[in-house]
Coordinates of C-alpha atoms in Angstrom, one line a residue:
M12 CA 12.3 -20.3 -13.6
V13 CA 10.5 -20.5 -10.2
P14 CA 12.6 -19.0 -7.5
A15 CA 13.6 -21.1 -4.5
V16 CA 11.2 -20.5 -1.6
S17 CA 12.9 -19.1 1.5
F18 CA 10.6 -19.5 4.5
R19 CA 12.3 -18.1 7.6
P20 CA 10.1 -16.3 10.1
R21 CA 11.8 -13.4 11.9
L22 CA 10.9 -15.1 15.2
I23 CA 13.7 -17.6 14.7
S24 CA 16.5 -15.0 14.6
A25 CA 14.8 -12.8 17.2
L26 CA 14.9 -15.6 19.8
A27 CA 18.7 -15.8 19.6
G28 CA 20.0 -14.7 23.0
Y29 CA 16.4 -14.3 24.3
D30 CA 16.3 -13.9 28.1
R31 CA 14.0 -13.1 30.9
A32 CA 14.5 -9.3 30.7
R33 CA 13.4 -9.3 27.0
F34 CA 10.5 -11.5 27.8
T35 CA 9.4 -9.1 30.5
Q36 CA 9.5 -6.2 28.0
D37 CA 7.6 -8.2 25.4
L38 CA 5.0 -9.3 27.9
G39 CA 4.3 -5.7 28.9
A40 CA 4.2 -4.5 25.3
G41 CA 1.8 -7.4 24.3
L42 CA -0.6 -6.6 27.2
T43 CA -0.6 -2.9 26.3
V44 CA -1.3 -3.6 22.6
A45 CA -4.1 -6.0 23.5
V46 CA -5.8 -3.2 25.5
V47 CA -5.6 -1.0 22.4
A48 CA -6.7 -3.7 20.0
L49 CA -9.8 -4.8 22.0
P50 CA -12.1 -1.9 21.1
L51 CA -10.6 -1.5 17.6
A52 CA -11.2 -5.1 16.7
M53 CA -14.8 -5.0 17.6
A54 CA -15.3 -1.6 16.0
F55 CA -13.8 -2.6 12.7
A56 CA -15.9 -5.7 12.6
I57 CA -19.2 -3.9 13.3
A58 CA -18.4 -1.1 10.8
S59 CA -17.7 -3.8 8.2
G60 CA -21.2 -5.3 8.7
L61 CA -20.1 -8.2 10.8
K62 CA -20.6 -9.3 14.4
P63 CA -18.0 -7.9 16.9
E64 CA -16.5 -11.3 17.6
A65 CA -15.4 -11.5 14.0
G66 CA -12.9 -8.7 14.7
L67 CA -11.7 -10.3 17.9
F68 CA -11.3 -13.7 16.3
T69 CA -9.2 -12.1 13.6
A70 CA -7.0 -10.3 16.1
I71 CA -6.4 -13.5 17.9
I72 CA -5.8 -16.0 15.1
A73 CA -4.4 -13.7 12.4
G74 CA -2.5 -11.6 14.9
F75 CA -0.8 -14.6 16.4
I76 CA 0.2 -16.1 12.9
I77 CA 1.4 -12.8 11.6
S78 CA 3.7 -12.3 14.6
A79 CA 4.9 -15.9 14.7
L80 CA 5.6 -16.3 11.0
G81 CA 6.1 -12.8 9.7
G82 CA 9.2 -11.0 8.4
S83 CA 9.1 -8.1 10.9
R84 CA 10.3 -8.1 14.4
V85 CA 7.6 -5.8 15.9
Q86 CA 4.7 -5.6 13.5
I87 CA 1.2 -6.3 14.9
G88 CA -1.4 -7.8 12.6
G89 CA -5.2 -7.9 12.8
P90 CA -8.3 -6.3 11.4
A91 CA -7.7 -2.9 9.9
G92 CA -9.7 0.2 9.1
A93 CA -8.6 0.1 5.5
F94 CA -10.7 -3.0 5.0
I95 CA -14.0 -1.6 6.3
V96 CA -15.3 -0.2 3.1
I97 CA -14.3 -3.3 1.0
V98 CA -15.6 -5.8 3.5
Y99 CA -18.9 -4.0 4.0
G100 CA -19.4 -3.9 0.2
I101 CA -18.7 -7.6 -0.1
V102 CA -21.0 -8.5 2.8
Q103 CA -23.9 -6.4 1.4
Q104 CA -23.5 -7.7 -2.2
Y105 CA -22.4 -11.3 -1.7
G106 CA -23.1 -12.2 1.9
V107 CA -20.8 -13.4 4.8
A108 CA -20.2 -16.8 3.3
N109 CA -18.7 -15.3 0.2
L110 CA -16.6 -12.9 2.4
I111 CA -15.0 -16.0 3.9
L112 CA -14.3 -17.3 0.4
A113 CA -12.9 -13.9 -0.8
T114 CA -10.6 -13.7 2.3
T115 CA -9.3 -17.2 1.7
L116 CA -8.6 -16.4 -1.9
S117 CA -6.8 -13.2 -0.9
G118 CA -4.7 -15.3 1.5
L119 CA -3.7 -17.6 -1.3
I120 CA -2.8 -14.6 -3.5
L121 CA -0.7 -13.1 -0.7
L122 CA 1.0 -16.4 -0.1
A123 CA 1.8 -16.7 -3.8
M124 CA 3.1 -13.1 -3.9
G125 CA 5.5 -14.0 -1.1
V126 CA 6.6 -17.3 -2.7
F127 CA 7.4 -15.6 -6.0
R128 CA 9.2 -12.7 -4.2
L129 CA 6.9 -9.9 -5.3
G130 CA 7.2 -8.1 -2.0
T131 CA 9.4 -5.3 -3.3
L132 CA 7.0 -4.6 -6.2
I133 CA 4.5 -3.1 -3.7
R134 CA 7.0 -0.2 -3.2
F135 CA 6.5 0.8 -6.9
I136 CA 2.9 2.0 -6.2
P137 CA 3.1 5.8 -6.3
V138 CA 2.7 7.9 -3.2
A139 CA -0.1 9.9 -4.8
V140 CA -2.1 6.7 -5.2
I141 CA -1.5 5.6 -1.6
I142 CA -2.4 9.0 -0.1
G143 CA -5.5 9.3 -2.4
F144 CA -7.1 6.0 -1.4
T145 CA -6.0 6.2 2.2
N146 CA -7.7 9.6 2.6
G147 CA -10.7 8.3 0.7
I148 CA -11.1 5.3 2.9
A149 CA -10.8 7.6 6.0
V150 CA -13.7 9.7 4.7
L151 CA -15.8 6.6 4.0
I152 CA -15.1 5.2 7.5
A153 CA -16.1 8.5 9.2
L154 CA -19.2 8.6 7.0
S155 CA -20.2 5.1 7.8
Q156 CA -20.1 5.9 11.6
I157 CA -22.5 8.8 11.5
K158 CA -25.4 6.4 11.9
D159 CA -24.3 5.1 15.2
F160 CA -22.7 8.4 16.3
L161 CA -26.1 10.1 16.0
G162 CA -28.1 7.0 17.1
L163 CA -30.1 7.0 13.8
T164 CA -32.6 4.2 13.2
I165 CA -31.7 2.9 9.7
P166 CA -32.8 -0.7 9.0
K167 CA -30.0 -1.3 6.4
M168 CA -27.2 1.0 5.5
P169 CA -26.3 1.1 1.8
G170 CA -22.7 0.5 0.8
E171 CA -22.2 3.2 -1.8
F172 CA -21.4 6.9 -1.1
F173 CA -24.6 8.5 -2.5
G174 CA -26.8 5.8 -0.9
I175 CA -25.2 6.5 2.5
L176 CA -25.8 10.2 2.1
H177 CA -29.5 9.6 1.1
A178 CA -30.1 7.2 4.0
L179 CA -28.6 9.6 6.5
G180 CA -30.5 12.5 5.1
T181 CA -33.8 10.8 5.1
H182 CA -33.5 9.4 8.7
L183 CA -32.1 12.5 10.5
N184 CA -35.5 12.8 12.3
T185 CA -34.7 9.6 14.2
L186 CA -31.7 11.2 16.0
N187 CA -31.1 9.8 19.5
P188 CA -29.8 12.7 21.7
W189 CA -28.6 10.2 24.3
A190 CA -26.5 8.3 21.8
L191 CA -25.2 11.6 20.4
G192 CA -24.2 12.7 24.0
V193 CA -22.4 9.4 24.6
A194 CA -20.6 9.6 21.3
L195 CA -19.5 13.2 21.9
G196 CA -18.4 12.5 25.4
S197 CA -16.5 9.4 24.2
L198 CA -14.8 11.4 21.4
V199 CA -13.7 14.1 23.8
I200 CA -12.2 11.5 26.1
V201 CA -10.4 9.7 23.3
V202 CA -9.0 12.9 21.9
G203 CA -8.1 14.6 25.2
W204 CA -7.1 11.8 27.5
Q205 CA -3.4 11.7 26.8
R206 CA -3.1 15.4 27.4
W207 CA -5.1 15.4 30.6
A208 CA -3.6 12.3 32.0
K209 CA -0.1 13.8 31.9
K210 CA -1.3 16.6 34.2
V211 CA -2.7 14.3 36.9
P212 CA -0.4 14.6 39.9
V213 CA 0.8 11.6 41.9
I214 CA -1.1 11.8 45.2
G215 CA 0.3 9.2 47.5
P216 CA -2.2 6.3 48.1
I217 CA -5.0 8.1 46.3
L218 CA -3.5 8.3 42.9
P219 CA -0.1 6.4 43.2
F220 CA -0.1 5.7 39.5
G221 CA -0.9 9.3 38.3
D222 CA 2.3 9.5 36.3
K223 CA 1.3 6.2 34.5
L224 CA -2.2 7.2 33.4
S225 CA -1.0 8.7 30.1
S226 CA 0.1 5.2 29.0
V227 CA -3.5 4.0 29.1
P228 CA -5.2 4.4 25.7
G229 CA -8.0 6.9 25.6
S230 CA -10.2 4.5 23.7
I231 CA -10.1 2.1 26.7
V232 CA -10.9 4.9 29.1
A233 CA -13.8 6.0 26.9
L234 CA -15.1 2.5 26.6
I235 CA -15.1 1.8 30.3
L236 CA -16.6 5.1 31.3
A237 CA -19.3 5.0 28.6
T238 CA -20.2 1.4 29.2
T239 CA -20.5 2.1 33.0
A240 CA -22.6 5.2 32.4
V241 CA -25.0 3.3 30.0
A242 CA -25.3 0.4 32.4
V243 CA -25.8 2.5 35.6
F244 CA -28.1 5.1 34.3
H245 CA -29.9 2.7 31.8
L246 CA -29.5 5.1 29.0
P247 CA -31.6 4.4 25.9
V248 CA -28.8 3.7 23.5
E249 CA -28.0 0.8 21.3
T250 CA -25.3 -1.6 22.6
I251 CA -23.5 -4.7 21.4
G252 CA -25.9 -6.8 23.4
S253 CA -29.1 -5.2 22.0
R254 CA -27.9 -5.4 18.3
F255 CA -25.8 -8.6 18.3
G256 CA -26.8 -10.5 21.4
G257 CA -23.4 -10.2 23.0
V258 CA -20.0 -11.8 22.3
P259 CA -19.6 -15.6 22.7
A260 CA -17.1 -16.7 25.3
S261 CA -15.4 -19.2 23.0
L262 CA -13.8 -19.6 19.6
P263 CA -16.1 -20.7 16.7
A264 CA -16.0 -24.1 15.1
L265 CA -14.0 -24.6 12.0
T266 CA -15.8 -23.6 8.8
V267 CA -14.5 -24.7 5.4
P268 CA -15.5 -22.3 2.6
D269 CA -16.9 -23.4 -0.7
L270 CA -13.9 -23.3 -3.1
S271 CA -15.9 -24.3 -6.2
W272 CA -15.0 -22.5 -9.4
D273 CA -18.6 -21.1 -9.8
S274 CA -18.3 -19.4 -6.4
A275 CA -14.6 -18.4 -6.7
R276 CA -14.9 -16.7 -10.1
H277 CA -17.3 -14.1 -8.8
M278 CA -15.1 -13.4 -5.8
L279 CA -11.8 -13.2 -7.7
M280 CA -11.8 -9.4 -8.1
P281 CA -12.8 -8.7 -4.5
A282 CA -10.1 -11.1 -3.4
V283 CA -7.5 -9.4 -5.5
T284 CA -8.5 -6.0 -4.1
L285 CA -8.2 -7.4 -0.5
A286 CA -4.8 -9.0 -1.3
L287 CA -3.4 -5.8 -2.8
L288 CA -4.7 -3.6 -0.1
G289 CA -3.4 -6.0 2.6
A290 CA 0.0 -6.2 1.0
I291 CA 0.3 -2.4 0.7
E292 CA -0.9 -1.8 4.3
S293 CA 1.3 -4.5 5.8
L294 CA 4.5 -3.6 4.0
L295 CA 4.0 0.1 4.6
C296 CA 3.4 -0.6 8.3
A297 CA 6.6 -2.8 8.4
R298 CA 8.6 0.1 6.9
V299 CA 7.3 2.4 9.5
A300 CA 8.3 -0.1 12.2
D301 CA 11.8 -0.5 10.6
G302 CA 12.3 3.3 10.9
M303 CA 11.3 3.2 14.6
V304 CA 13.5 0.3 15.7
G305 CA 16.4 0.5 13.2
D306 CA 15.6 -2.8 11.6
R307 CA 14.8 -4.2 8.1
H308 CA 11.9 -6.5 7.5
D309 CA 11.7 -9.3 5.0
P310 CA 8.8 -8.3 2.7
N311 CA 8.4 -11.7 1.1
Q312 CA 8.3 -13.5 4.4
E313 CA 5.8 -10.9 5.6
L314 CA 3.5 -11.5 2.6
M315 CA 3.7 -15.3 3.2
A316 CA 2.7 -14.8 6.8
Q317 CA -0.1 -12.5 5.8
G318 CA -1.3 -15.1 3.3
I319 CA -1.3 -17.9 5.9
A320 CA -3.1 -15.6 8.4
N321 CA -5.8 -14.7 5.8
I322 CA -6.3 -18.4 4.9
A323 CA -6.7 -19.4 8.6
S324 CA -8.7 -16.4 9.9
P325 CA -11.9 -17.0 7.9
L326 CA -11.9 -20.7 8.8
F327 CA -12.8 -19.5 12.4
G328 CA -15.2 -16.7 11.6
G329 CA -12.6 -14.0 11.1
M330 CA -12.3 -11.2 8.6
P331 CA -9.3 -10.0 6.4
A332 CA -6.2 -9.1 8.3
T333 CA -3.1 -7.1 7.7
G334 CA -0.3 -5.2 9.5
T335 CA -1.8 -2.3 11.6
I336 CA 0.2 0.9 12.0
A337 CA -1.4 2.2 15.2
R338 CA -1.0 -1.1 17.1
T339 CA 2.5 -1.6 15.8
V340 CA 3.6 1.9 16.9
T341 CA 2.0 1.2 20.3
N342 CA 4.0 -2.1 20.4
V343 CA 7.3 -0.4 19.7
K344 CA 6.7 2.5 22.1
S345 CA 5.8 -0.1 24.8
G346 CA 9.3 -1.6 24.5
A347 CA 8.7 -4.7 22.3
T348 CA 11.9 -6.5 21.3
S349 CA 10.6 -9.5 19.3
P350 CA 7.5 -11.1 17.7
V351 CA 6.7 -12.6 21.1
A352 CA 5.0 -9.3 22.0
G353 CA 2.5 -9.8 19.1
M354 CA 1.9 -13.4 20.2
V355 CA 1.2 -12.2 23.8
H356 CA -1.2 -9.6 22.4
A357 CA -3.2 -12.3 20.6
L358 CA -3.2 -14.7 23.6
T359 CA -4.3 -11.9 25.9
L360 CA -7.3 -11.2 23.7
L361 CA -8.1 -14.9 23.8
V362 CA -8.2 -14.8 27.6
V363 CA -10.4 -11.8 27.5
I364 CA -12.9 -13.6 25.2
L365 CA -12.9 -16.7 27.4
V366 CA -13.2 -14.8 30.7
A367 CA -14.9 -11.4 30.2
A368 CA -17.0 -11.8 27.0
P369 CA -20.3 -11.1 28.8
L370 CA -19.1 -7.6 29.8
A371 CA -19.0 -6.7 26.1
S372 CA -22.8 -6.8 25.8
S373 CA -23.1 -3.4 27.5
I374 CA -20.6 -1.5 25.3
P375 CA -22.5 1.3 23.5
L376 CA -22.2 1.4 19.7
A377 CA -22.0 5.2 19.9
T378 CA -18.7 4.9 21.7
L379 CA -17.3 2.5 19.1
A380 CA -18.4 5.0 16.4
A381 CA -16.6 7.8 18.2
I382 CA -13.4 5.6 18.4
L383 CA -13.6 4.9 14.7
M384 CA -14.1 8.6 14.0
F385 CA -10.9 9.3 15.7
V386 CA -9.2 6.4 13.8
A387 CA -10.4 7.8 10.5
W388 CA -9.1 11.3 11.4
N389 CA -5.6 9.9 12.3
M390 CA -5.6 7.6 9.3
G391 CA -5.9 10.4 6.7
E392 CA -2.9 12.5 5.6
W393 CA -5.0 15.7 5.3
R394 CA -2.0 18.0 5.1
E395 CA -1.3 16.7 1.6
F396 CA -4.4 18.5 0.4
T397 CA -3.0 21.9 1.6
R398 CA 0.3 21.2 0.0
L399 CA -1.0 20.2 -3.5
G400 CA -0.1 23.6 -4.9
S401 CA 3.6 22.8 -4.5
Y402 CA 3.4 19.6 -6.6
R403 CA 3.2 19.2 -10.4
V404 CA -0.2 18.9 -12.2
P405 CA 0.0 15.1 -12.8
Y406 CA 0.6 14.4 -9.0
R407 CA -2.3 16.6 -8.1
V408 CA -4.6 15.1 -10.6
T409 CA -3.7 11.5 -9.6
L410 CA -4.1 12.1 -5.9
L411 CA -7.5 14.0 -6.2
A412 CA -8.8 11.5 -8.8
V413 CA -7.9 8.5 -6.7
F414 CA -9.4 10.2 -3.6
L415 CA -12.7 11.0 -5.3
L416 CA -13.0 7.6 -7.0
T417 CA -12.4 5.9 -3.7
V418 CA -15.2 7.9 -2.0
V419 CA -17.7 8.0 -4.9
V420 CA -17.1 4.8 -6.8
D421 CA -15.0 2.1 -5.1
L422 CA -11.4 1.4 -4.1
T423 CA -10.7 -1.0 -7.0
A424 CA -11.5 1.6 -9.7
A425 CA -9.5 4.2 -7.8
V426 CA -6.4 2.1 -7.5
E427 CA -6.7 1.0 -11.2
F428 CA -7.0 4.6 -12.3
G429 CA -4.2 5.7 -10.1
I430 CA -1.7 3.2 -11.3
F431 CA -2.8 3.8 -14.9
A432 CA -2.3 7.6 -14.5
A433 CA 1.0 7.1 -12.8
C434 CA 2.2 4.9 -15.6
I435 CA 1.2 7.4 -18.3
T436 CA 2.9 10.2 -16.3
F437 CA 6.0 8.1 -15.9
I438 CA 6.1 7.2 -19.6
Y439 CA 5.6 10.9 -20.6
R440 CA 8.4 12.1 -18.3
I441 CA 10.9 9.4 -19.4
S442 CA 10.1 10.0 -23.0
N443 CA 10.9 13.7 -22.5
L444 CA 14.2 12.9 -20.9
T445 CA 15.2 10.9 -23.9
R446 CA 16.8 13.3 -26.3
S447 CA 19.4 13.6 -29.1
E448 CA 22.2 16.0 -29.7
R449 CA 24.1 16.5 -33.0
M450 CA 27.9 16.6 -32.8
T451 CA 29.5 19.2 -35.1
A452 CA 33.0 20.1 -36.4
D453 CA 33.4 22.2 -33.2
V454 CA 33.5 19.0 -31.2
Y455 CA 35.1 16.7 -33.8
P456 CA 37.3 18.7 -36.2
A457 CA 37.5 15.8 -38.7
L458 CA 33.9 16.6 -39.6
A459 CA 34.8 20.1 -41.0
G460 CA 33.4 20.6 -44.4
R461 CA 31.8 17.1 -44.4
E462 CA 28.8 17.7 -42.2
A463 CA 26.3 17.4 -45.1
D464 CA 27.7 13.9 -45.9
I465 CA 28.4 12.7 -42.4
Q466 CA 26.1 13.2 -39.4
V467 CA 27.0 12.4 -35.8
W468 CA 24.2 12.1 -33.2
R469 CA 24.6 11.4 -29.5
L470 CA 21.5 9.9 -27.9
Y471 CA 20.6 10.1 -24.2
G472 CA 18.1 8.3 -21.9
A473 CA 15.9 5.2 -22.7
L474 CA 15.0 4.1 -26.2
F475 CA 11.6 2.6 -25.5
F476 CA 8.2 2.5 -27.0
G477 CA 7.4 6.0 -25.7
A478 CA 10.6 7.6 -27.2
V479 CA 11.1 6.0 -30.6
K480 CA 10.2 9.3 -32.3
L481 CA 13.9 10.1 -32.1
I482 CA 14.8 7.2 -34.4
E483 CA 11.9 8.0 -36.7
Q484 CA 13.2 11.6 -37.1
L485 CA 16.6 10.3 -38.0
E486 CA 15.1 8.0 -40.6
D487 CA 13.3 11.1 -42.1
H488 CA 16.5 13.2 -42.4
L489 CA 19.3 10.8 -43.4
P490 CA 22.7 12.3 -44.4
A491 CA 24.1 11.7 -47.9
R492 CA 26.8 9.2 -46.9
T493 CA 27.2 8.2 -43.2
L494 CA 25.2 8.3 -40.0
V495 CA 27.1 7.8 -36.7
L496 CA 25.1 7.2 -33.5
D497 CA 26.7 7.5 -30.1
M498 CA 24.8 5.2 -27.8
K499 CA 27.0 5.4 -24.8
N500 CA 24.4 7.4 -22.8
V501 CA 21.5 5.2 -23.7
I502 CA 20.7 3.2 -20.6
Y503 CA 17.9 1.0 -21.8
V504 CA 16.4 -0.3 -25.1
D505 CA 13.2 -2.2 -25.1
S506 CA 11.9 -4.5 -27.9
T507 CA 10.2 -1.6 -29.6
G508 CA 13.3 0.5 -29.5
A509 CA 15.3 -2.5 -30.9
E510 CA 12.8 -2.9 -33.7
E511 CA 13.0 0.8 -34.6
L512 CA 16.8 0.5 -34.7
E513 CA 16.4 -2.4 -37.1
N514 CA 14.1 -0.3 -39.3
L515 CA 16.8 2.4 -39.2
V516 CA 19.4 -0.1 -40.4
H517 CA 17.1 -1.1 -43.3
A518 CA 16.3 2.5 -44.2
C519 CA 20.0 3.3 -44.3
H520 CA 20.8 0.3 -46.5
K521 CA 18.0 1.2 -48.8
A522 CA 19.2 4.8 -49.1
G523 CA 22.9 3.7 -49.4
V524 CA 23.8 5.4 -46.1
R525 CA 26.5 3.8 -43.9
L526 CA 25.3 3.4 -40.3
I527 CA 27.8 3.2 -37.4
L528 CA 26.7 2.5 -33.9
C529 CA 29.1 3.5 -31.1
G530 CA 29.4 2.7 -27.4
L531 CA 26.7 0.2 -26.8
M532 CA 26.6 -0.5 -23.1
N533 CA 25.3 -3.5 -21.0
Q534 CA 21.5 -3.8 -21.6
P535 CA 21.4 -2.1 -25.0
L536 CA 24.3 -4.4 -26.2
D537 CA 22.5 -7.5 -24.8
I538 CA 19.2 -6.7 -26.6
A539 CA 21.1 -5.9 -29.8
R540 CA 22.7 -9.3 -29.6
R541 CA 19.5 -11.2 -28.9
T542 CA 17.4 -9.4 -31.6
G543 CA 20.0 -10.0 -34.3
L544 CA 20.9 -6.3 -34.6
L545 CA 24.6 -7.0 -34.2
G546 CA 24.5 -9.4 -37.1
A547 CA 22.8 -6.8 -39.3
L548 CA 25.4 -4.2 -38.5
K549 CA 28.4 -6.6 -38.8
E550 CA 31.6 -4.5 -38.8
E551 CA 29.7 -1.2 -38.2
L552 CA 30.1 -1.2 -34.4
Q553 CA 32.7 0.9 -32.7
P554 CA 33.7 1.1 -29.0
D555 CA 33.2 4.9 -28.8
V556 CA 32.1 7.8 -30.9
A557 CA 35.7 9.0 -31.5
A558 CA 36.4 5.6 -33.2
G559 CA 33.1 6.0 -35.1
V560 CA 34.0 9.4 -36.4
A561 CA 37.4 8.1 -37.5
A562 CA 35.8 5.2 -39.3
A563 CA 33.3 7.5 -41.0
T564 CA 36.0 10.1 -42.1
G565 CA 38.9 7.7 -42.7
S566 CA 41.0 9.6 -40.2
E567 CA 42.8 8.6 -37.1
P568 CA 40.7 8.3 -33.9
A569 CA 41.0 11.5 -31.9
P570 CA 39.4 12.8 -28.7
P571 CA 36.8 15.5 -29.1
A572 CA 38.0 19.1 -29.1
A573 CA 38.0 20.8 -25.7
G574 CA 34.9 22.9 -24.9

């Protein structure tokens, strides 16, 4: 049965009681986030093999839609660093036209996930998998920026790990010291700005806003200073203008992708990868935001908004979009109270494109590379590597394998392996928790002298395909007359477990052994009813093990002996 679709953006409830004071807070937060998003949007697009405006268009269109239609009160959407490796690979292998198609398909997948209420399933992806591929993506982002950080002349950068290493190694002789100097200076400013700005004193009319400087993002300061230095001193470094011809001062025309099956079938797996990564990133980001503002997002509404945004963004030259943690945290710390702040951030970027686009031509690519290096460092959870010794072997193997596969192979293979390994580990652990315990005359005195004829076993855990060995062992060692199974502590029985119980019934009938089941609860009782197991047992069902022992021994039901 298809669940009823509930489409209710968080904006509707957030506007209840909305006043001028809240709008002022949202306006300030939106403007601040736009300042942070401006260099990141261009940097993410360039690192993905696209023109810088693709990132800006995405931040404007997708950012506005995610805020207006999403299920979080303060989440900011737009291009994200996590997509860089995937998007670059798609562009290199299939071209920009097919990236548009893959993004559109990923939007449709996200929309369907939200409609069918699959938002909560994303939380089932193990932490080891998430940390592994997040750290792997961070390494690849940093690696991909070495070219512009050093100012190397490489006609076309490969998309795979070993190809990147080979290209960098064979072109080190083209190092541009001016570009390296700009990149290092920019990185120092990005890293140290917040610390330095807090120490700047307020000096009357000279520095009246000294105490406010720390609120200015270091990336913007580095961008302004580096761009000014390159323009004033005519430094021989590559800029947005020299590589891309600048940024257009308008939004692009509507472009409808080719949705033919021949094209779509080749892009299905990349689209699924984009959709899953987008879902994971956005819902993790929303959970971080919830913790900061004391709220709870609607994961299904968020996925629907992400889907609509990823359908609309590529129609206007955009790239994949998702929730972004850095910009969302900035939004919260800047005092945002509603999705209006995210909408203001998108509209601010639109104004910047329409008014100040020509200024972007002088931005040095070395500075954007430095900003992305900083993003990659903050993106990774590097402390987890130093803490691996405190975790079990399956966790360590999963995290390291996903990390290495992400770096060396690709993200799709890494996530597939990670989820597979996590499932195998889970099955193994649950099967080990499923156990049996034989009840003796010490517990049930009525069994005294009759334990060769009557066996009483208490089962614990889940009776599923990974733990049916318990039933098989009982089949191999049947008592002479009666087998009593206490199922009160069995919390789950799957179809394989039910089938094995039926085999036990048949084995007992064939051997002339009476089988009594006791204490079937909820789900086990329901599956026994649906599979016909209840009919096969007929009167051999008892409410508890005491009644089962009494039925087996012909005595009055009695509680187990103390101790």
